[in-house]
Amino acid sequence: MLAGRTRAGGVLAGVAGSLVRAADARLPSLWAARLLSTEAEEATPVGSRDPRRPGPKADDEEVGDSVSFGFSSVDRSEHKGLVKDVFEKVAPKYDAMNDFMSFFLHRHWKDRFVGITLHPFAGQKHLDVAGGTGDVGFRVLREIRRAEEALAVRRNAEVESAGEVCICDINGAMLEEGKKKVAGLDIRDAERGLSWVESDAESLPFDDESFDTYTISFGIRNVSDIDACLSEARRVLKRGGHFCCLEFSQVNNEVLRQVYDLYSMNVIPYIGQAYAGDAHSYQYLVESIRKFPDQVRLQLSLISPHTHTHQPSSDARGSRTLNVRPRPATGALQGDHRGERL
């Protein structure tokens, strides 16, 4: 039976990959949306979910002091431990599984997120929250070093490696996997330019106005308190600093959505079991994506109390906001949002 499911999953994965690539090729601009705190749940046996049955709506995500953990609700006090346990289990195979699950598209998404949305510059002080194994942080440092080299050429001066990237994650196991990759990076002064901090996104151990830019990629759905996360992002950013978030989003194309639902609920947990020996953690990851609100709701969730759109506030509280600048939708599986600390 498992062999039959695996063969069927392989066919479905191929179809899904073709459709995802086609959608991404037709709609090259990054989608703009920030995600509510979609959290994780106690894993259920692989294959136990009916992919045709919609998951709970975003409106049901938080009730009282409960937060969503995939398709379930858990007490807020339990949530961090449950999510941390998931990522401790997946850490050793995390990078390879990202390639398998996304057909390597996550690399393309991250490249565009850093190059187009973030715009690294010479001497930049950057914080990558939920930085995990360093994929985004490494990309940011590479672009900072390139900007520094270009600046040195224009000034006919020696290159100064002044830019720094701090990779912050609540899970030490993920950070340890990232540190193993530093020696193989083709980045000048990589070790000097990188720092690693094990910390919660909702309570960062940094001084106010410490960083020029802040990113959180495929991680904001895992925090227990989204308001606290955004408040901390604003606190540690310098005035004029940029907040950039990359996350999964709802698929707009109906055909692609149906194929993706079948693929994600039926194939990804089996890939997790076959390659990483852990179907349950990947079942949670799939369910957390299904719990995300749609694009309009995501955008609205950023507006208040920490953010607003269009015009900066003129009153004293304006300095405590993020000025959100939406980006156009692609209809693909991921999206980004960029805000400015006023």
mmCIF file of C-alpha atoms in Angstrom:
data_model
loop_
_atom_site.group_PDB
_atom_site.id
_atom_site.type_symbol
_atom_site.label_atom_id
_atom_site.label_comp_id
_atom_site.label_asym_id
_atom_site.label_seq_id
_atom_site.Cartn_x
_atom_site.Cartn_y
_atom_site.Cartn_z
ATOM 1 C CA MET A 1 0.000 0.000 0.000
ATOM 2 C CA LEU A 2 2.808 2.398 0.914
ATOM 3 C CA ALA A 3 4.581 1.630 -2.360
ATOM 4 C CA GLY A 4 1.398 2.424 -4.266
ATOM 5 C CA ARG A 5 0.986 5.688 -2.381
ATOM 6 C CA THR A 6 4.618 6.563 -2.995
ATOM 7 C CA ARG A 7 4.301 5.988 -6.764
ATOM 8 C CA ALA A 8 1.136 8.077 -6.854
ATOM 9 C CA GLY A 9 2.835 10.728 -4.772
ATOM 10 C CA GLY A 10 5.721 10.840 -7.224
ATOM 11 C CA VAL A 11 3.385 11.481 -10.132
ATOM 12 C CA LEU A 12 1.491 14.130 -8.191
ATOM 13 C CA ALA A 13 4.724 15.773 -7.106
ATOM 14 C CA GLY A 14 5.846 16.008 -10.722
ATOM 15 C CA VAL A 15 2.574 17.601 -11.785
ATOM 16 C CA ALA A 16 2.637 20.022 -8.859
ATOM 17 C CA GLY A 17 6.215 20.998 -9.605
ATOM 18 C CA SER A 18 5.410 21.755 -13.230
ATOM 19 C CA LEU A 19 2.411 23.887 -12.299
ATOM 20 C CA VAL A 20 4.294 25.777 -9.591
ATOM 21 C CA ARG A 21 7.167 26.527 -11.966
ATOM 22 C CA ALA A 22 4.738 27.637 -14.634
ATOM 23 C CA ALA A 23 2.942 29.967 -12.248
ATOM 24 C CA ASP A 24 6.199 31.407 -10.986
ATOM 25 C CA ALA A 25 7.511 31.971 -14.523
ATOM 26 C CA ARG A 26 4.341 33.763 -15.637
ATOM 27 C CA LEU A 27 4.107 35.917 -12.534
ATOM 28 C CA PRO A 28 7.638 36.935 -11.631
ATOM 29 C CA SER A 29 6.951 39.696 -9.095
ATOM 30 C CA LEU A 30 6.981 38.757 -5.429
ATOM 31 C CA TRP A 31 3.619 38.647 -3.682
ATOM 32 C CA ALA A 32 3.037 40.987 -0.771
ATOM 33 C CA ALA A 33 1.458 39.541 2.330
ATOM 34 C CA ARG A 34 2.326 39.115 5.974
ATOM 35 C CA LEU A 35 0.980 36.207 7.929
ATOM 36 C CA LEU A 36 -0.898 36.085 11.203
ATOM 37 C CA SER A 37 0.515 33.927 13.964
ATOM 38 C CA THR A 38 -0.356 30.584 12.467
ATOM 39 C CA GLU A 39 1.030 28.059 14.821
ATOM 40 C CA ALA A 40 1.632 24.323 14.946
ATOM 41 C CA GLU A 41 -0.345 21.333 16.298
ATOM 42 C CA GLU A 42 0.134 17.875 17.688
ATOM 43 C CA ALA A 43 1.012 15.805 14.665
ATOM 44 C CA THR A 44 -1.470 13.285 13.362
ATOM 45 C CA PRO A 45 -0.647 10.054 11.535
ATOM 46 C CA VAL A 46 0.431 10.593 7.967
ATOM 47 C CA GLY A 47 -2.367 10.253 5.464
ATOM 48 C CA SER A 48 -5.095 10.783 8.053
ATOM 49 C CA ARG A 49 -6.253 14.129 6.628
ATOM 50 C CA ASP A 50 -8.638 14.372 3.699
ATOM 51 C CA PRO A 51 -7.027 16.933 1.339
ATOM 52 C CA ARG A 52 -10.465 17.892 0.044
ATOM 53 C CA ARG A 53 -11.608 18.916 3.525
ATOM 54 C CA PRO A 54 -10.725 22.554 4.187
ATOM 55 C CA GLY A 55 -8.871 23.287 7.382
ATOM 56 C CA PRO A 56 -10.133 25.657 10.045
ATOM 57 C CA LYS A 57 -10.550 29.263 8.986
ATOM 58 C CA ALA A 58 -8.122 31.957 9.955
ATOM 59 C CA ASP A 59 -10.828 33.547 12.110
ATOM 60 C CA ASP A 60 -10.667 30.480 14.353
ATOM 61 C CA GLU A 61 -6.953 30.683 14.933
ATOM 62 C CA GLU A 62 -6.976 32.169 18.415
ATOM 63 C CA VAL A 63 -9.631 31.730 21.079
ATOM 64 C CA GLY A 64 -8.944 33.243 24.482
ATOM 65 C CA ASP A 65 -5.437 32.246 25.502
ATOM 66 C CA SER A 66 -5.260 29.455 22.926
ATOM 67 C CA VAL A 67 -3.314 29.624 19.671
ATOM 68 C CA SER A 68 -3.412 27.389 16.645
ATOM 69 C CA PHE A 69 -0.931 24.576 16.224
ATOM 70 C CA GLY A 70 -1.669 23.361 12.722
ATOM 71 C CA PHE A 71 -5.330 22.330 12.702
ATOM 72 C CA SER A 72 -5.535 22.190 16.510
ATOM 73 C CA SER A 73 -5.634 24.770 19.275
ATOM 74 C CA VAL A 74 -3.215 24.641 22.182
ATOM 75 C CA ASP A 75 -2.642 26.769 25.238
ATOM 76 C CA ARG A 76 -0.325 29.682 24.492
ATOM 77 C CA SER A 77 2.046 28.533 27.255
ATOM 78 C CA GLU A 78 2.558 25.191 25.471
ATOM 79 C CA HIS A 79 2.959 26.559 22.009
ATOM 80 C CA LYS A 80 6.623 27.572 21.988
ATOM 81 C CA GLY A 81 7.695 24.162 23.282
ATOM 82 C CA LEU A 82 5.659 22.308 20.663
ATOM 83 C CA VAL A 83 7.044 24.372 17.792
ATOM 84 C CA LYS A 84 10.573 24.111 19.153
ATOM 85 C CA ASP A 85 10.225 20.340 19.300
ATOM 86 C CA VAL A 86 9.149 20.239 15.647
ATOM 87 C CA PHE A 87 12.217 22.138 14.475
ATOM 88 C CA GLU A 88 14.622 20.221 16.687
ATOM 89 C CA LYS A 89 13.423 17.083 14.932
ATOM 90 C CA VAL A 90 13.693 18.457 11.400
ATOM 91 C CA ALA A 91 16.947 20.444 11.849
ATOM 92 C CA PRO A 92 19.406 17.798 10.533
ATOM 93 C CA LYS A 93 17.481 17.374 7.271
ATOM 94 C CA TYR A 94 15.937 20.836 7.085
ATOM 95 C CA ASP A 95 17.867 22.214 4.100
ATOM 96 C CA ALA A 96 17.537 19.102 1.971
ATOM 97 C CA MET A 97 13.837 18.784 2.746
ATOM 98 C CA ASN A 98 13.280 22.397 1.661
ATOM 99 C CA ASP A 99 14.751 21.467 -1.717
ATOM 100 C CA PHE A 100 12.612 18.353 -2.033
ATOM 101 C CA MET A 101 9.357 19.964 -0.905
ATOM 102 C CA SER A 102 9.643 23.106 -3.032
ATOM 103 C CA PHE A 103 11.402 21.567 -6.068
ATOM 104 C CA PHE A 104 14.304 23.934 -5.246
ATOM 105 C CA LEU A 105 12.055 26.975 -5.716
ATOM 106 C CA HIS A 106 12.721 28.201 -2.167
ATOM 107 C CA ARG A 107 16.207 29.193 -3.323
ATOM 108 C CA HIS A 108 14.734 31.371 -6.054
ATOM 109 C CA TRP A 109 12.235 32.933 -3.633
ATOM 110 C CA LYS A 110 14.978 33.778 -1.135
ATOM 111 C CA ASP A 111 17.268 35.203 -3.818
ATOM 112 C CA ARG A 112 14.532 37.536 -4.999
ATOM 113 C CA PHE A 113 13.471 38.407 -1.478
ATOM 114 C CA VAL A 114 16.983 39.519 -0.563
ATOM 115 C CA GLY A 115 17.904 41.115 -3.887
ATOM 116 C CA ILE A 116 14.617 42.827 -4.752
ATOM 117 C CA THR A 117 12.804 43.391 -1.467
ATOM 118 C CA LEU A 118 15.622 43.987 1.015
ATOM 119 C CA HIS A 119 18.201 45.833 -1.148
ATOM 120 C CA PRO A 120 21.346 45.196 0.977
ATOM 121 C CA PHE A 121 23.887 48.026 1.102
ATOM 122 C CA ALA A 122 27.472 48.623 2.231
ATOM 123 C CA GLY A 123 27.970 48.669 5.993
ATOM 124 C CA GLN A 124 24.470 47.374 6.691
ATOM 125 C CA LYS A 125 23.615 46.035 10.168
ATOM 126 C CA HIS A 126 21.034 43.336 9.599
ATOM 127 C CA LEU A 127 18.955 41.079 11.860
ATOM 128 C CA ASP A 128 17.521 37.840 10.454
ATOM 129 C CA VAL A 129 14.914 36.517 12.900
ATOM 130 C CA ALA A 130 13.820 32.875 12.723
ATOM 131 C CA GLY A 131 17.023 32.622 10.715
ATOM 132 C CA GLY A 132 17.342 28.879 11.227
ATOM 133 C CA THR A 133 20.195 27.380 9.228
ATOM 134 C CA GLY A 134 21.230 30.736 7.769
ATOM 135 C CA ASP A 135 19.875 30.549 4.214
ATOM 136 C CA VAL A 136 18.602 34.123 4.152
ATOM 137 C CA GLY A 137 21.274 35.535 6.451
ATOM 138 C CA PHE A 138 24.057 34.201 4.221
ATOM 139 C CA ARG A 139 22.417 35.740 1.171
ATOM 140 C CA VAL A 140 22.155 39.089 2.903
ATOM 141 C CA LEU A 141 25.820 39.078 3.954
ATOM 142 C CA ARG A 142 26.906 38.115 0.427
ATOM 143 C CA GLU A 143 25.029 41.085 -1.043
ATOM 144 C CA ILE A 144 26.390 43.425 1.645
ATOM 145 C CA ARG A 145 29.944 42.377 0.769
ATOM 146 C CA ARG A 146 29.269 42.915 -2.941
ATOM 147 C CA ALA A 147 27.941 46.396 -2.196
ATOM 148 C CA GLU A 148 31.034 47.150 -0.112
ATOM 149 C CA GLU A 149 33.312 46.010 -2.910
ATOM 150 C CA ALA A 150 31.444 48.148 -5.429
ATOM 151 C CA LEU A 151 31.694 51.150 -3.116
ATOM 152 C CA ALA A 152 35.436 50.622 -2.689
ATOM 153 C CA VAL A 153 35.899 50.565 -6.473
ATOM 154 C CA ARG A 154 33.970 53.828 -6.884
ATOM 155 C CA ARG A 155 36.050 55.461 -4.166
ATOM 156 C CA ASN A 156 39.290 53.855 -5.326
ATOM 157 C CA ALA A 157 39.848 52.686 -1.760
ATOM 158 C CA GLU A 158 40.411 49.458 0.111
ATOM 159 C CA VAL A 159 37.378 47.304 0.774
ATOM 160 C CA GLU A 160 36.091 47.650 4.322
ATOM 161 C CA SER A 161 34.002 44.749 5.636
ATOM 162 C CA ALA A 162 31.810 46.795 7.939
ATOM 163 C CA GLY A 163 28.445 45.122 7.352
ATOM 164 C CA GLU A 164 27.178 42.513 9.799
ATOM 165 C CA VAL A 165 24.361 39.967 9.895
ATOM 166 C CA CYS A 166 22.956 38.552 13.113
ATOM 167 C CA ILE A 167 21.088 35.275 12.662
ATOM 168 C CA CYS A 168 18.600 34.832 15.475
ATOM 169 C CA ASP A 169 16.447 31.765 16.149
ATOM 170 C CA ILE A 170 14.686 30.274 19.150
ATOM 171 C CA ASN A 171 15.963 26.830 18.208
ATOM 172 C CA GLY A 172 19.606 26.112 18.958
ATOM 173 C CA ALA A 173 19.607 22.946 16.861
ATOM 174 C CA MET A 174 18.762 24.949 13.736
ATOM 175 C CA LEU A 175 21.517 27.471 14.473
ATOM 176 C CA GLU A 176 24.070 24.689 14.955
ATOM 177 C CA GLU A 177 23.220 23.316 11.506
ATOM 178 C CA GLY A 178 23.767 26.779 10.064
ATOM 179 C CA LYS A 179 27.147 27.229 11.730
ATOM 180 C CA LYS A 180 28.372 24.051 10.060
ATOM 181 C CA LYS A 181 27.948 25.703 6.653
ATOM 182 C CA VAL A 182 29.969 28.870 7.322
ATOM 183 C CA ALA A 183 33.366 27.422 6.420
ATOM 184 C CA GLY A 184 32.131 26.538 2.930
ATOM 185 C CA LEU A 185 30.670 29.960 2.116
ATOM 186 C CA ASP A 186 32.122 31.983 -0.742
ATOM 187 C CA ILE A 187 31.733 35.218 1.209
ATOM 188 C CA ARG A 188 34.592 37.481 2.218
ATOM 189 C CA ASP A 189 35.079 37.724 5.994
ATOM 190 C CA ALA A 190 32.027 35.517 6.537
ATOM 191 C CA GLU A 191 32.919 34.440 10.061
ATOM 192 C CA ARG A 192 33.608 37.989 11.169
ATOM 193 C CA GLY A 193 30.417 39.261 9.589
ATOM 194 C CA LEU A 194 28.092 36.666 11.118
ATOM 195 C CA SER A 195 26.813 36.312 14.656
ATOM 196 C CA TRP A 196 24.401 33.730 16.036
ATOM 197 C CA VAL A 197 21.891 34.373 18.801
ATOM 198 C CA GLU A 198 19.449 31.872 20.289
ATOM 199 C CA SER A 199 16.432 33.940 21.229
ATOM 200 C CA ASP A 200 12.663 34.281 20.991
ATOM 201 C CA ALA A 201 11.325 36.659 18.305
ATOM 202 C CA GLU A 202 8.869 38.005 20.885
ATOM 203 C CA SER A 203 11.597 39.122 23.310
ATOM 204 C CA LEU A 204 14.817 40.046 21.514
ATOM 205 C CA PRO A 205 18.030 40.618 23.514
ATOM 206 C CA PHE A 206 19.091 43.705 21.550
ATOM 207 C CA ASP A 207 19.127 47.414 22.334
ATOM 208 C CA ASP A 208 16.577 49.749 20.814
ATOM 209 C CA GLU A 209 17.328 50.946 17.267
ATOM 210 C CA SER A 210 20.217 48.496 16.761
ATOM 211 C CA PHE A 211 19.640 47.386 13.149
ATOM 212 C CA ASP A 212 19.166 48.931 9.722
ATOM 213 C CA THR A 213 17.040 46.038 8.487
ATOM 214 C CA TYR A 214 15.072 43.078 9.853
ATOM 215 C CA THR A 215 13.935 39.963 8.003
ATOM 216 C CA ILE A 216 11.795 37.034 9.064
ATOM 217 C CA SER A 217 11.423 34.294 6.450
ATOM 218 C CA PHE A 218 9.057 31.338 6.702
ATOM 219 C CA GLY A 219 9.004 31.866 10.457
ATOM 220 C CA ILE A 220 6.370 34.381 11.478
ATOM 221 C CA ARG A 221 3.670 31.720 11.329
ATOM 222 C CA ASN A 222 5.434 29.891 14.160
ATOM 223 C CA VAL A 223 5.465 32.652 16.767
ATOM 224 C CA SER A 224 2.993 32.507 19.643
ATOM 225 C CA ASP A 225 2.216 36.231 19.756
ATOM 226 C CA ILE A 226 2.386 38.048 16.423
ATOM 227 C CA ASP A 227 1.848 41.473 18.025
ATOM 228 C CA ALA A 228 4.810 40.965 20.337
ATOM 229 C CA CYS A 229 6.946 39.863 17.378
ATOM 230 C CA LEU A 230 6.065 42.984 15.378
ATOM 231 C CA SER A 231 6.559 45.234 18.389
ATOM 232 C CA GLU A 232 10.048 43.836 18.906
ATOM 233 C CA ALA A 233 10.843 44.239 15.221
ATOM 234 C CA ARG A 234 9.919 47.914 15.447
ATOM 235 C CA ARG A 235 11.870 48.380 18.668
ATOM 236 C CA VAL A 236 15.197 47.043 17.382
ATOM 237 C CA LEU A 237 15.007 48.814 14.007
ATOM 238 C CA LYS A 238 16.588 52.216 13.537
ATOM 239 C CA ARG A 239 14.325 55.006 12.337
ATOM 240 C CA GLY A 240 13.924 54.544 8.607
ATOM 241 C CA GLY A 241 14.930 50.892 8.944
ATOM 242 C CA HIS A 242 13.154 48.239 6.910
ATOM 243 C CA PHE A 243 11.096 45.237 8.063
ATOM 244 C CA CYS A 244 10.805 42.494 5.414
ATOM 245 C CA CYS A 245 8.823 39.293 5.762
ATOM 246 C CA LEU A 246 8.763 36.282 3.430
ATOM 247 C CA GLU A 247 6.092 33.646 4.008
ATOM 248 C CA PHE A 248 3.814 31.163 2.294
ATOM 249 C CA SER A 249 0.507 32.520 1.092
ATOM 250 C CA GLN A 250 -2.778 31.299 -0.279
ATOM 251 C CA VAL A 251 -2.718 30.141 -3.900
ATOM 252 C CA ASN A 252 -4.987 32.280 -6.082
ATOM 253 C CA ASN A 253 -5.175 29.983 -9.097
ATOM 254 C CA GLU A 254 -7.938 27.405 -8.490
ATOM 255 C CA VAL A 255 -6.305 24.577 -10.476
ATOM 256 C CA LEU A 256 -2.940 25.151 -8.856
ATOM 257 C CA ARG A 257 -4.600 25.357 -5.435
ATOM 258 C CA GLN A 258 -6.271 21.968 -5.826
ATOM 259 C CA VAL A 259 -3.067 20.317 -7.036
ATOM 260 C CA TYR A 260 -1.049 21.964 -4.290
ATOM 261 C CA ASP A 261 -3.530 20.851 -1.619
ATOM 262 C CA LEU A 262 -3.338 17.260 -2.839
ATOM 263 C CA TYR A 263 0.438 17.390 -3.064
ATOM 264 C CA SER A 264 1.035 19.070 0.287
ATOM 265 C CA MET A 265 -1.349 16.927 2.329
ATOM 266 C CA ASN A 266 -0.558 13.589 0.676
ATOM 267 C CA VAL A 267 3.025 13.763 -0.576
ATOM 268 C CA ILE A 268 5.039 16.042 1.701
ATOM 269 C CA PRO A 269 4.467 13.992 4.901
ATOM 270 C CA TYR A 270 5.566 10.851 3.036
ATOM 271 C CA ILE A 271 8.695 12.597 1.796
ATOM 272 C CA GLY A 272 9.360 13.577 5.410
ATOM 273 C CA GLN A 273 8.915 9.989 6.534
ATOM 274 C CA ALA A 274 10.998 8.505 3.737
ATOM 275 C CA TYR A 275 13.910 10.948 3.866
ATOM 276 C CA ALA A 276 13.885 12.418 7.372
ATOM 277 C CA GLY A 277 12.082 9.625 9.228
ATOM 278 C CA ASP A 278 9.511 12.098 10.526
ATOM 279 C CA ALA A 279 6.087 12.424 8.899
ATOM 280 C CA HIS A 280 4.439 14.135 11.870
ATOM 281 C CA SER A 281 6.599 17.267 11.870
ATOM 282 C CA TYR A 282 6.016 17.770 8.163
ATOM 283 C CA GLN A 283 2.299 17.191 8.630
ATOM 284 C CA TYR A 284 2.352 20.138 11.025
ATOM 285 C CA LEU A 285 4.274 22.316 8.579
ATOM 286 C CA VAL A 286 1.693 21.613 5.868
ATOM 287 C CA GLU A 287 -1.213 22.273 8.208
ATOM 288 C CA SER A 288 0.275 25.554 9.416
ATOM 289 C CA ILE A 289 0.390 26.751 5.806
ATOM 290 C CA ARG A 290 -3.231 25.697 5.253
ATOM 291 C CA LYS A 291 -4.222 27.755 8.291
ATOM 292 C CA PHE A 292 -2.906 30.989 6.835
ATOM 293 C CA PRO A 293 -5.418 33.758 6.119
ATOM 294 C CA ASP A 294 -5.868 34.954 2.559
ATOM 295 C CA GLN A 295 -3.921 37.815 1.018
ATOM 296 C CA VAL A 296 -6.324 40.629 1.890
ATOM 297 C CA ARG A 297 -6.641 39.515 5.515
ATOM 298 C CA LEU A 298 -2.879 39.202 5.829
ATOM 299 C CA GLN A 299 -2.324 42.719 4.612
ATOM 300 C CA LEU A 300 -4.975 44.139 6.933
ATOM 301 C CA SER A 301 -3.428 42.329 9.890
ATOM 302 C CA LEU A 302 -0.278 44.446 9.569
ATOM 303 C CA ILE A 303 -2.026 47.775 9.637
ATOM 304 C CA SER A 304 -2.820 48.098 13.357
ATOM 305 C CA PRO A 305 -1.625 48.560 16.015
ATOM 306 C CA HIS A 306 1.987 48.365 14.845
ATOM 307 C CA THR A 307 1.673 49.365 11.212
ATOM 308 C CA HIS A 308 -0.235 51.547 8.839
ATOM 309 C CA THR A 309 -0.359 52.134 5.103
ATOM 310 C CA HIS A 310 -0.016 55.048 2.745
ATOM 311 C CA GLN A 311 0.830 58.092 4.916
ATOM 312 C CA PRO A 312 3.126 58.185 7.940
ATOM 313 C CA SER A 313 1.343 59.262 11.119
ATOM 314 C CA SER A 314 1.858 62.874 12.102
ATOM 315 C CA ASP A 315 1.387 62.404 15.839
ATOM 316 C CA ALA A 316 3.892 61.273 18.444
ATOM 317 C CA ARG A 317 2.877 57.654 18.080
ATOM 318 C CA GLY A 318 4.015 57.645 14.447
ATOM 319 C CA SER A 319 7.538 56.811 15.544
ATOM 320 C CA ARG A 320 6.262 53.509 16.889
ATOM 321 C CA THR A 321 4.829 52.241 13.608
ATOM 322 C CA LEU A 322 5.913 50.421 10.505
ATOM 323 C CA ASN A 323 4.889 52.114 7.266
ATOM 324 C CA VAL A 324 3.685 49.189 5.149
ATOM 325 C CA ARG A 325 4.195 49.251 1.401
ATOM 326 C CA PRO A 326 2.304 46.359 -0.231
ATOM 327 C CA ARG A 327 3.715 44.580 -3.285
ATOM 328 C CA PRO A 328 1.609 43.079 -6.108
ATOM 329 C CA ALA A 329 0.332 39.510 -5.943
ATOM 330 C CA THR A 330 1.705 36.708 -8.080
ATOM 331 C CA GLY A 331 -0.806 33.970 -7.256
ATOM 332 C CA ALA A 332 2.106 31.681 -6.376
ATOM 333 C CA LEU A 333 2.834 29.913 -3.094
ATOM 334 C CA GLN A 334 4.857 32.550 -1.271
ATOM 335 C CA GLY A 335 4.865 36.277 -0.671
ATOM 336 C CA ASP A 336 6.703 39.127 0.957
ATOM 337 C CA HIS A 337 5.891 42.323 2.789
ATOM 338 C CA ARG A 338 8.110 45.324 3.387
ATOM 339 C CA GLY A 339 7.630 48.012 6.011
ATOM 340 C CA GLU A 340 9.557 51.074 7.125
ATOM 341 C CA ARG A 341 10.216 51.939 10.782
ATOM 342 C CA LEU A 342 9.132 55.546 11.309
#
